[in-house]
Amino acid sequence: MNAAIQHAWQRARRRQWWITTLLAVPVALAVSAVAWRVAGFNAGSLVLLLTLLVSVGVATWRARRLDRRWLVRRLDDHPVAQDSADLLFALPETLNRLQQRQRTHVAAALQARMPELRPRWPGRWLLASVITSLLVMALALGWPRGQNGAPLFPGAAAPPATPAQPPQLRSTRLEITAPAYTGQAAHVQSALDGKVPQDSRLHWSLRFSAQPQTAALQFHDGQRIALQRDGDHWTAQWSATRPALYRVVTEPALRDTRLYRLDVVPDRPPVVRVIAPDRSLVLGTPGQRQWPLQFEATDDYGVVATAQLKVTLAQGSGENITFREQTFSLSGTGPATQRRFARTLDLAALGATEGNDVIAQLTVRDTHTPTAQSAQSSSVILRLPSAAEIQGTDLEGMVKKTLPAYFRSQRQIIIDAEALIKERRQLPAEEFIKRADAIGVDQRILRLRYGQFLGEESEGGAKPPPTSDVLPTSDTPASTNDAEHDHDGDHAQAQAGHDDHDHGAPTDGNAAVFGSASDVLSEYGHTHDHAEAATLLDPKTRATLKAALDQMWSSEGELRQGQPERALPYAYKALGFIKEVQQAERIYLARVGPELPPIDEGRRMTGDRADLASRTLPLRALDAPDQAIVQVWQQFADPASAPDLDALTQWLRRNEARLPDPLSLAAAIETLRITPDCADCHQALRAQLWRALLRPLPQVPRRNAPDAMGQRYLDALEATP
């Protein structure tokens, strides 16, 4: 069989499949419409799915019926095949020469002119199928209802429920209408569980297989909403203000009394992020006139298009600080859920001069109704330099260039140690140990310098180290020259916001020496205590700096013993910790005035101490755990006793706010209440109770009783005068 015949055959099969499908789909839609009208939405959906599957199956079966025998008959119907189409599918070795020649002739003729094998479109049948299906669907959807609201189909009305024939849910419909500020359209679902926005309006429409006398929605917190009958439908409405568990209760009772869960998603307040500047404190430049600001506000539903930018100007110093606030209205750009606000402040128009602080903070609101939620950005500060700071810039730079000669960097210590290791074979043993000890002295000085910023005591006072130990000498390798110094921020004042200089007067009482670093700093720099700077470091940065000091200590010990190879791992670890400290975040506080309560002028200078509370904070005993949940937990441990579910429910209502997932615990309680003999339900409730139990506070452990030898030792200590 050549390719032309194969292609024509496949086209005929596809045409047959489409004809059958198009004839069956309208019928499936009509049957589904009738089922939906009679039995509800769930039944209609199921019937539609089944009929579509049947239609596809029938179409595939009819397409496969166009097999090889059909193909031979269809080819023989055309004169071009000369009633010899069966020769095309026979094996060549089974044919004689005459049959082989006839086969070749027929194949060539079909190759030149292939007849049309596809069946014709049944236009009349397709039109009749569509028209009939439309009429059936129109009758099913528009057929009038009876006085009780049921469709007037024979046998469609639900019979009254009896204890022998209890009702069961036939169809469910839950319509969710979210608040207008969310921008979400109302939608309908068949499931009675759901996650809805807070304050959504819920509308239930239920149908039962047998009509109950009464029906209601019973919530886990005791609330009960009666279902109103409207024909065959039972409806109710509720505003979703809180998460809830509920079940459908009827009289007579339903066969299936399962719980349904409604999770309520509250509207989160907006979040404001500062885009520019990229840090909370910006040090202004001399002559700066403008300050660009940019913020981004995000919200789950939407941010109001306008925001308020509050700008505070702080002037003066000490106790003579004055403040002036101005508010600007900004218009946002971008989508409602992610708006950007930008403003370039004119410092001259604000009245900002040298030494002033300009503090900016953005306030945005979301679209929540009736009360909008607001959020503020973090404050950003522009600190304009004063005239004294501008004049001292050159001196500060000169001092910073001098100090590295006294306090070597951690990276430089590593470079010196590696260079010394390379020259080990060329140096005498005594000279090698002496130079390793000198590098260890450098490590010690750097460690003590960092230790001051953790409040540690310095060793030997604050005087500069001897020149023979620290300054470069003829024995120092060429790698220690100033050109190779890579000061990686070993001066810890970069983390605490201080200048790199010694503070305080010399401790040895000697007279000032011309050119000494400590005297230069004492005369031209400002002084303050490094121990106070330690309190400005956050706990994580302090811990990292402490780890760096520990590694420096180990490195120093190995260097002083003439083992630079063993010191390098510690030195590298110390360098890594120093880099982490450099990248630590800092917090800057703006100069703002105190917000003290107003003074009662009528009581001033009268000595009246009425209603004055004690300044001593009383010790408050920790509340003991609620015994209700403890008793229920103990009841679970005793197989003979039944847990008190009512007491547990009351405890849950009192402690619902502190539990991370109260609905799961409530669901476990209600499930066990419905099926008290369920072993798995007991285990599920025990697991939920274990998460709800308060963890006991850690107590001081009692000391273990000593053994005989230990007791003799303690007795000997007490007997010793």
XYZ file of C-alpha atoms in Angstrom:
721
model
C 0.000 0.000 0.000
C 1.517 3.258 -1.138
C 1.579 6.547 0.790
C -1.263 8.158 -1.183
C -3.719 5.412 -0.251
C -2.576 5.537 3.399
C -3.071 9.314 3.557
C -6.566 9.110 1.991
C -7.517 6.356 4.418
C -6.472 8.416 7.498
C -8.393 11.445 6.216
C -11.520 9.341 5.893
C -11.170 8.113 9.487
C -10.745 11.660 10.825
C -13.823 12.821 8.896
C -15.866 9.982 10.381
C -14.662 10.868 13.938
C -15.667 14.512 13.599
C -19.077 13.671 12.123
C -19.922 11.397 15.053
C -18.639 13.888 17.634
C -20.582 16.822 16.225
C -23.735 14.747 16.158
C -23.314 13.556 19.775
C -22.193 16.760 21.562
C -25.550 18.621 21.211
C -27.323 15.546 22.532
C -24.943 15.443 25.511
C -25.632 19.113 26.300
C -29.384 18.568 26.136
C -29.269 15.540 28.458
C -27.049 17.458 30.905
C -29.463 20.411 30.956
C -32.331 18.096 31.859
C -30.261 16.463 34.604
C -29.248 19.868 35.998
C -32.869 21.011 36.131
C -34.084 17.808 37.754
C -31.236 16.851 40.108
C -29.195 20.031 40.520
C -25.844 21.417 39.460
C -23.714 18.534 40.741
C -25.767 15.915 38.944
C -25.838 17.988 35.747
C -22.056 18.328 35.775
C -21.606 14.603 36.277
C -24.019 13.759 33.445
C -22.257 16.216 31.129
C -18.891 14.629 31.828
C -20.201 11.123 31.277
C -22.048 11.971 28.048
C -18.995 13.710 26.610
C -16.850 10.695 27.414
C -19.418 8.427 25.753
C -19.520 10.693 22.688
C -15.746 10.563 22.286
C -15.759 6.797 22.752
C -18.471 6.257 20.130
C -16.696 8.556 17.676
C -13.440 6.647 18.108
C -15.231 3.301 17.672
C -16.943 4.421 14.460
C -13.672 5.781 13.076
C -11.940 2.443 13.688
C -14.705 0.619 11.840
C -13.244 2.043 8.622
C -10.794 -0.854 8.456
C -8.974 -2.490 5.532
C -12.018 -4.372 4.308
C -13.932 -1.082 4.145
C -11.035 0.490 2.274
C -10.980 -2.319 -0.338
C -14.719 -2.025 -0.907
C -14.482 1.761 -1.172
C -11.651 1.575 -3.736
C -13.456 -1.056 -5.792
C -16.429 1.296 -6.069
C -14.332 3.468 -8.389
C -13.455 2.317 -11.957
C -9.840 3.313 -11.514
C -9.276 0.332 -9.201
C -10.718 -2.163 -11.759
C -12.035 -4.365 -8.925
C -8.452 -5.264 -8.068
C -7.934 -3.234 -4.863
C -7.392 -6.407 -2.831
C -4.148 -7.031 -4.801
C -2.656 -3.903 -3.200
C -2.741 -5.539 0.249
C -1.550 -9.028 -0.757
C 2.020 -10.263 -0.336
C 4.013 -10.051 -3.609
C 5.333 -13.625 -3.335
C 1.775 -15.015 -3.270
C 0.842 -13.414 -6.638
C 1.521 -14.763 -10.105
C 3.000 -12.611 -12.849
C -0.353 -11.524 -14.237
C -1.564 -10.487 -10.776
C 1.700 -8.634 -10.122
C 1.318 -6.689 -13.394
C -2.297 -5.875 -12.531
C -1.222 -4.738 -9.086
C 1.437 -2.429 -10.518
C -1.052 -1.006 -12.997
C -3.704 -0.302 -10.315
C -1.160 1.252 -7.954
C 0.078 3.585 -10.727
C -3.504 4.543 -11.605
C -4.384 5.321 -7.974
C -1.174 7.282 -7.589
C -2.147 9.424 -10.578
C -5.791 9.898 -9.592
C -6.802 9.043 -6.019
C -10.607 8.904 -5.536
C -12.252 10.728 -2.624
C -12.661 8.264 0.267
C -13.967 10.627 2.969
C -17.660 10.318 3.857
C -19.848 13.304 3.122
C -20.884 15.737 5.831
C -24.462 14.895 6.957
C -25.633 18.488 6.930
C -29.299 17.722 7.539
C -28.558 15.424 10.457
C -26.208 17.929 12.038
C -28.784 20.699 11.727
C -31.494 18.492 13.157
C -29.274 17.497 16.091
C -28.456 21.113 16.966
C -32.081 22.321 16.660
C -33.453 19.434 18.703
C -30.862 19.914 21.438
C -31.580 23.643 21.667
C -35.283 22.973 22.023
C -34.692 20.398 24.784
C -32.363 22.757 26.680
C -34.830 25.630 26.365
C -37.637 23.465 27.722
C -35.456 22.150 30.542
C -34.284 25.586 31.641
C -37.536 27.447 31.103
C -40.076 24.867 32.198
C -42.359 26.423 34.831
C -42.162 25.403 38.490
C -45.007 24.264 40.639
C -46.293 26.016 43.724
C -43.639 24.385 45.910
C -40.896 25.557 43.584
C -40.132 22.105 42.151
C -40.045 21.523 38.397
C -43.190 19.961 37.008
C -41.418 16.839 35.766
C -42.947 13.500 36.662
C -41.297 12.158 39.821
C -38.957 15.165 40.233
C -40.388 16.490 43.506
C -38.432 15.463 46.628
C -40.505 13.393 49.072
C -40.739 14.358 52.759
C -37.952 13.039 54.942
C -38.634 10.368 57.549
C -36.438 8.637 60.129
C -36.477 5.592 57.875
C -35.503 7.711 54.875
C -33.259 10.489 56.238
C -32.324 13.365 53.962
C -28.974 13.767 52.283
C -27.480 16.640 50.331
C -28.281 16.364 46.642
C -26.708 19.618 45.440
C -24.836 22.487 47.110
C -24.212 26.019 45.966
C -22.155 28.643 47.793
C -22.089 32.182 46.395
C -19.230 34.375 47.677
C -19.463 38.146 47.313
C -16.206 39.797 48.371
C -16.143 43.407 49.652
C -15.998 46.060 46.963
C -12.543 47.306 47.999
C -10.981 43.944 47.080
C -11.940 44.318 43.422
C -12.889 40.626 43.244
C -15.992 39.575 41.336
C -18.641 37.425 42.966
C -18.237 33.752 42.200
C -20.167 30.552 42.824
C -18.785 27.179 43.886
C -20.284 23.810 44.672
C -17.923 23.061 47.590
C -19.029 24.184 51.041
C -15.407 24.652 52.201
C -13.610 27.790 51.155
C -11.144 30.570 51.801
C -12.776 33.970 51.512
C -11.753 37.596 52.155
C -12.822 39.072 55.440
C -16.329 40.637 55.529
C -17.439 38.658 52.459
C -21.153 37.917 52.061
C -21.890 34.187 51.789
C -25.127 32.813 50.353
C -25.904 29.100 50.676
C -28.392 27.236 48.477
C -28.857 23.566 49.366
C -31.088 20.790 48.016
C -31.888 17.537 49.777
C -32.919 14.143 48.470
C -35.829 14.205 50.931
C -37.318 17.391 52.330
C -36.512 17.823 56.061
C -38.794 19.595 58.493
C -36.110 22.099 59.553
C -32.537 22.804 58.486
C -29.794 25.079 59.836
C -26.071 25.814 59.751
C -24.480 24.988 63.112
C -21.138 26.753 63.782
C -18.473 25.470 66.153
C -18.748 28.486 68.469
C -22.450 27.873 69.113
C -23.905 30.240 66.518
C -26.803 28.801 64.549
C -28.251 30.155 61.283
C -31.601 28.787 60.187
C -31.999 27.767 56.557
C -35.096 29.180 54.833
C -36.984 26.950 52.431
C -37.640 28.278 48.915
C -39.249 25.477 46.972
C -36.772 22.630 46.893
C -33.930 24.978 47.893
C -32.835 25.885 51.417
C -30.995 29.203 51.622
C -29.082 31.210 54.239
C -26.762 34.221 54.377
C -23.833 35.106 56.612
C -21.074 37.709 56.786
C -17.641 36.070 57.086
C -15.988 38.114 59.829
C -13.999 35.293 61.428
C -12.810 31.773 60.562
C -15.378 29.140 61.370
C -16.287 25.478 61.246
C -19.891 24.524 60.532
C -22.084 21.637 59.535
C -25.577 21.248 58.119
C -28.091 19.968 60.672
C -31.650 18.892 59.808
C -34.673 17.321 61.420
C -34.611 14.330 60.791
C -30.817 14.225 60.935
C -28.679 13.956 57.819
C -26.935 10.753 56.919
C -23.615 12.604 56.553
C -22.905 15.232 59.218
C -19.400 16.204 58.116
C -17.732 19.490 59.070
C -16.993 22.260 56.614
C -14.246 24.833 57.083
C -14.298 28.515 56.174
C -10.950 30.304 56.345
C -11.197 34.087 56.452
C -8.285 36.034 54.979
C -7.923 39.436 56.683
C -6.849 42.495 54.749
C -3.197 43.105 55.540
C -1.977 46.681 55.991
C 0.189 48.131 53.230
C 3.967 47.838 53.275
C 6.217 50.782 52.416
C 9.801 50.314 51.270
C 12.418 53.005 50.749
C 14.049 52.709 47.327
C 16.146 55.858 47.293
C 18.269 56.609 49.206
C 19.681 53.136 49.774
C 20.592 53.770 53.437
C 18.848 55.270 56.424
C 21.511 57.936 57.041
C 22.835 59.990 54.133
C 25.778 62.304 54.777
C 25.268 65.425 52.725
C 27.952 67.102 50.668
C 28.955 70.752 51.003
C 26.700 72.903 48.841
C 24.073 70.195 48.305
C 20.742 71.743 47.225
C 18.468 68.801 46.396
C 17.640 65.423 47.892
C 15.803 62.833 45.707
C 13.451 60.419 47.472
C 11.651 57.364 46.110
C 9.316 54.920 47.890
C 7.374 51.790 46.934
C 4.081 50.813 48.595
C 2.507 47.368 48.166
C -0.811 45.967 49.364
C -2.778 42.784 48.790
C -5.753 44.662 47.297
C -4.673 48.210 46.543
C -3.002 51.397 47.751
C -4.615 54.822 47.551
C -3.125 56.868 44.726
C -2.072 59.727 47.030
C 0.348 59.573 49.974
C 1.626 62.020 52.571
C 5.327 62.793 52.867
C 6.264 64.262 56.244
C 9.530 66.199 56.280
C 11.032 67.265 59.621
C 13.844 69.813 59.778
C 16.016 69.575 62.925
C 18.178 72.624 63.645
C 20.555 73.370 66.483
C 22.442 71.119 68.894
C 22.329 69.983 72.478
C 19.206 71.203 74.275
C 18.645 74.009 71.768
C 17.163 71.864 69.024
C 14.157 73.181 67.145
C 11.918 71.213 64.829
C 9.765 72.219 61.918
C 7.474 69.830 60.088
C 6.057 70.098 56.590
C 3.715 67.727 54.766
C 3.638 67.135 51.007
C 1.044 65.215 49.007
C 2.510 62.773 46.496
C 0.784 61.006 43.601
C 1.743 57.400 42.934
C 2.416 55.626 39.677
C 1.998 52.004 38.666
C -0.663 49.398 39.482
C -2.828 49.753 42.570
C -1.164 46.857 44.385
C 2.351 48.261 43.839
C 2.623 52.023 43.606
C 5.730 54.159 43.519
C 6.018 57.630 45.019
C 8.869 60.013 44.225
C 9.781 63.552 45.284
C 12.936 65.647 45.031
C 13.220 67.958 48.043
C 14.518 71.489 47.593
C 16.750 71.993 50.640
C 16.823 75.768 50.243
C 13.019 75.947 50.184
C 12.903 73.833 53.337
C 15.310 76.193 55.069
C 17.986 73.540 55.605
C 21.469 74.889 56.296
C 24.823 73.513 57.442
C 24.619 71.198 60.444
C 20.873 70.479 60.018
C 19.087 67.135 59.780
C 16.331 66.584 57.222
C 14.116 63.622 58.175
C 11.607 62.206 55.659
C 8.877 59.624 56.201
C 6.072 58.510 53.854
C 2.559 57.544 55.021
C 0.250 55.557 52.708
C -3.279 54.155 53.054
C -4.979 51.180 51.464
C -8.504 50.930 50.028
C -10.015 49.065 52.985
C -13.513 50.212 53.908
C -14.990 51.620 56.047
C -11.686 52.447 57.766
C -8.529 52.523 55.679
C -5.341 50.986 57.058
C -2.205 53.096 57.015
C 1.491 52.345 57.144
C 4.624 54.423 57.447
C 8.018 53.936 55.922
C 11.205 53.948 57.920
C 12.700 57.379 58.433
C 15.538 58.460 56.171
C 17.903 61.165 57.365
C 19.969 63.640 55.417
C 22.723 65.007 57.676
C 24.248 68.186 56.290
C 27.853 68.731 57.450
C 28.610 71.675 59.686
C 31.385 74.192 59.038
C 33.594 72.610 61.706
C 33.209 69.156 60.144
C 34.115 70.512 56.715
C 37.256 72.174 58.074
C 38.330 69.041 59.938
C 38.040 66.754 56.921
C 41.649 67.278 55.812
C 43.030 66.749 59.321
C 41.002 63.572 59.765
C 42.307 62.188 56.494
C 45.884 62.993 57.543
C 45.426 61.185 60.855
C 43.961 58.121 59.146
C 46.990 57.922 56.861
C 49.308 57.943 59.876
C 47.616 55.403 62.115
C 48.115 52.297 59.920
C 51.826 52.497 60.703
C 50.973 51.692 64.318
C 48.055 49.308 63.829
C 48.657 46.784 61.092
C 45.733 45.267 59.195
C 44.706 41.629 59.534
C 45.320 41.093 55.829
C 48.809 42.548 56.211
C 49.538 40.126 59.049
C 48.566 37.242 56.762
C 50.792 38.610 53.971
C 53.735 38.962 56.357
C 53.259 35.439 57.711
C 53.080 33.894 54.226
C 56.178 35.806 53.122
C 58.059 34.619 56.201
C 57.118 31.010 55.491
C 58.514 31.294 51.953
C 61.855 32.618 53.329
C 62.164 29.969 56.017
C 64.986 28.067 54.297
C 67.080 31.200 53.743
C 66.857 32.421 57.366
C 68.561 31.086 60.473
C 66.243 29.444 62.984
C 66.779 32.192 65.575
C 66.053 34.948 63.044
C 62.940 33.116 61.807
C 61.518 32.824 65.347
C 62.323 36.477 66.052
C 60.443 37.696 62.978
C 57.492 35.373 63.680
C 57.369 36.807 67.207
C 57.314 40.350 65.758
C 54.306 39.461 63.593
C 52.691 37.972 66.697
C 53.156 41.331 68.461
C 51.351 43.012 65.565
C 48.557 40.479 65.936
C 48.345 41.205 69.664
C 48.106 44.972 69.147
C 45.364 44.565 66.561
C 43.481 42.204 68.881
C 43.662 44.683 71.763
C 42.491 47.464 69.465
C 39.390 45.493 68.503
C 38.859 44.395 72.084
C 38.335 48.013 73.168
C 35.137 48.061 71.131
C 33.788 45.143 73.137
C 34.479 46.913 76.433
C 37.593 44.852 77.212
C 40.509 46.204 79.229
C 43.637 47.136 77.280
C 46.969 45.712 78.280
C 49.748 48.085 79.202
C 47.859 51.361 78.729
C 47.065 53.268 75.542
C 50.606 54.189 74.580
C 51.939 53.388 71.089
C 53.929 50.172 70.738
C 57.732 50.237 70.555
C 59.125 51.041 67.159
C 61.242 47.878 67.098
C 58.133 45.708 67.413
C 55.703 47.447 65.098
C 57.286 49.827 62.649
C 58.809 48.342 59.520
C 62.491 47.529 59.942
C 65.264 46.212 57.801
C 64.196 42.682 58.784
C 60.650 43.170 57.487
C 60.058 41.593 54.067
C 59.435 43.767 51.058
C 55.775 42.738 51.106
C 55.139 44.937 54.149
C 55.656 48.245 52.397
C 52.877 50.796 52.356
C 52.022 50.192 48.730
C 50.866 46.642 49.545
C 48.826 47.562 52.605
C 45.215 46.588 52.020
C 43.464 48.037 55.021
C 40.362 45.922 55.106
C 38.636 47.932 57.770
C 40.593 46.456 60.678
C 39.807 49.647 62.549
C 36.650 48.652 64.347
C 35.472 52.222 64.622
C 34.163 51.847 61.048
C 31.450 49.627 62.537
C 30.682 51.840 65.513
C 30.773 55.127 63.594
C 33.908 56.535 65.315
C 37.232 57.864 64.079
C 40.277 55.631 64.212
C 42.280 57.197 67.001
C 43.143 56.673 70.644
C 40.921 58.378 73.210
C 41.710 59.671 76.625
C 44.864 60.979 78.187
C 48.032 58.881 78.463
C 48.017 56.599 81.457
C 51.750 56.647 82.210
C 51.871 60.318 83.162
C 54.797 61.109 80.860
C 55.097 64.454 79.155
C 53.872 64.870 75.643
C 56.294 63.760 72.966
C 56.369 65.682 69.716
C 55.007 63.615 66.843
C 53.434 60.816 68.897
C 50.111 59.645 67.546
C 48.330 59.750 70.905
C 49.244 63.393 71.512
C 48.238 64.445 68.011
C 44.832 62.845 68.476
C 44.382 64.244 71.964
C 45.094 67.760 70.741
C 43.216 67.850 67.447
C 40.630 65.032 67.734
C 37.592 64.462 69.926
C 37.717 61.884 72.737
C 35.184 59.408 74.060
C 35.171 55.998 75.693
C 35.412 52.917 73.466
C 33.482 50.864 76.018
C 30.471 53.079 75.374
C 30.825 52.367 71.659
C 30.402 48.675 72.418
C 26.801 49.285 73.414
C 26.098 50.623 69.898
C 26.867 47.257 68.351
C 23.955 44.883 67.945
C 24.287 41.435 69.607
C 24.981 39.631 66.341
C 27.796 42.041 65.416
C 29.262 41.757 68.921
C 29.246 37.963 68.678
C 30.983 38.070 65.289
C 33.604 40.504 66.571
C 34.154 38.308 69.628
C 34.723 35.307 67.341
C 37.309 37.354 65.404
C 39.138 38.149 68.663
C 39.221 34.449 69.589
C 40.797 33.601 66.247
C 43.307 36.455 66.656
C 44.257 35.062 70.072
C 44.978 31.624 68.610
C 46.904 33.171 65.717
C 48.978 35.269 68.126
C 49.857 32.226 70.238
C 51.164 30.261 67.262
C 53.143 33.238 65.929
C 54.785 33.938 69.280
C 55.884 30.292 69.362
C 57.467 30.558 65.905
C 54.779 28.531 64.109
C 53.369 30.818 61.367
C 52.036 27.804 59.410
C 49.720 26.906 62.287
C 48.734 30.564 62.737
C 47.510 31.099 59.174
C 44.169 29.182 59.512
C 43.249 31.254 62.564
C 44.309 34.473 60.851
C 42.177 33.717 57.802
C 39.151 32.960 59.995
C 39.669 36.241 61.843
C 39.774 38.078 58.507
C 36.506 36.462 57.462
C 34.783 37.531 60.680
C 36.097 41.084 60.238
C 34.552 41.208 56.763
C 31.203 40.139 58.255
C 31.443 42.919 60.826
C 32.119 45.438 58.060
C 28.895 44.441 56.315
C 26.768 44.555 59.480
C 23.737 46.800 59.343
C 23.726 49.983 61.397
C 20.874 51.907 62.942
C 20.888 55.693 62.941
C 18.659 57.804 65.143
C 17.333 61.125 64.031
C 17.483 64.153 66.271
C 13.902 64.410 67.454
C 12.375 66.037 70.477
C 11.026 64.097 73.470
C 7.285 63.446 73.638
C 6.576 63.951 77.343
C 3.092 64.003 78.863
C 1.653 67.474 79.474
C 2.355 69.071 82.830
C -0.609 69.646 85.121
C -0.094 73.278 86.066
C -2.745 73.053 88.789
C -0.656 70.552 90.807
C 2.748 72.140 90.425
C 4.495 73.133 93.665
C 1.587 71.816 95.774
C 3.119 68.561 97.046
C 0.023 66.619 96.025
C 1.111 63.016 95.365
C -2.331 61.526 94.824
C -2.679 58.946 92.032
C 1.101 58.701 91.664
C 2.127 55.134 90.919
C 5.132 53.469 92.471
C 8.320 53.542 90.430
C 9.130 49.990 91.537
C 7.960 47.360 89.089
C 6.310 44.550 91.050
C 7.134 40.964 90.258
C 4.193 39.204 88.674
C 3.877 35.496 89.027
C 3.483 33.562 85.819
C -0.034 32.316 85.254
C -0.332 28.581 85.671
C -1.605 26.588 82.686
C -5.346 26.161 82.443
C -6.199 22.915 84.214
C -9.084 22.113 81.852
C -6.806 21.102 78.982
C -4.459 19.292 81.371
C -7.336 17.233 82.742
C -8.541 16.348 79.241
C -5.004 15.285 78.325
C -4.891 13.043 81.390
C -8.289 11.589 80.488
C -6.911 10.573 77.097
C -4.157 8.636 78.866
C -6.791 6.557 80.722
C -8.652 4.262 78.289
C -11.466 3.761 80.790
C -12.408 7.451 81.017
C -14.105 9.515 78.316
C -12.647 12.965 77.587
C -14.741 15.965 78.618
C -15.294 17.561 75.232
C -17.561 20.298 76.603
C -14.844 21.539 78.966
C -12.338 21.386 76.129
C -14.661 23.423 73.902
C -15.009 26.098 76.589
C -11.240 26.189 77.025
C -10.821 26.632 73.272
C -13.162 29.627 73.255
C -11.142 31.281 76.045
C -7.752 30.620 74.438
C -8.586 30.821 70.743
C -6.517 33.983 70.241
C -3.215 32.438 71.320
C -3.454 29.276 69.217
C -1.886 29.335 65.745
C -4.617 27.135 64.187
C -7.708 26.961 66.429
C -9.934 25.602 63.658
C -7.957 22.357 63.430
C -8.428 21.748 67.154
C -12.135 22.609 66.907
C -12.516 20.237 63.951
C -10.879 17.415 65.901
C -13.232 18.036 68.855
C -16.348 18.049 66.703
C -15.253 14.963 64.762
C -14.753 13.006 67.970
C -18.080 14.288 69.307
C -19.860 12.927 66.231
C -17.967 9.605 66.156
C -16.913 8.845 69.755
C -15.802 5.281 68.902
C -13.293 6.384 66.252
C -9.754 5.441 67.359
C -8.116 7.602 64.694
C -10.183 10.579 65.877
C -8.812 10.101 69.417
C -5.248 10.169 68.112
C -5.912 13.241 65.949
C -7.339 15.153 68.931
C -4.407 14.129 71.140
C -2.013 15.451 68.506
C -3.860 18.784 68.408
C -3.875 18.998 72.224
C -0.127 18.406 72.330
C 0.398 21.470 70.141
C -1.938 23.533 72.325
C -0.349 22.608 75.676
C 1.881 25.277 77.201
C 5.499 24.233 77.419
C 6.722 24.153 81.043
C 9.286 26.750 81.997
C 12.849 25.474 82.498
C 13.580 24.814 86.150
C 16.848 24.684 88.056
C 17.841 20.999 88.064
C 18.511 19.398 91.402
C 22.070 18.380 92.057
C 22.685 14.660 91.875
C 23.408 12.965 95.177
C 27.133 12.309 95.557
C 28.472 8.805 95.741
C 30.480 7.457 98.674
C 33.782 8.954 97.528
C 32.196 12.296 96.760
C 30.451 12.399 100.140
C 33.754 11.773 101.929
C 35.284 14.618 99.956
C 32.463 17.005 100.912
C 32.701 15.954 104.558
C 36.447 16.622 104.491
C 35.846 20.115 103.081
C 33.365 20.934 105.846
C 35.741 19.594 108.496
C 38.623 21.701 107.226
C 38.969 24.867 109.412
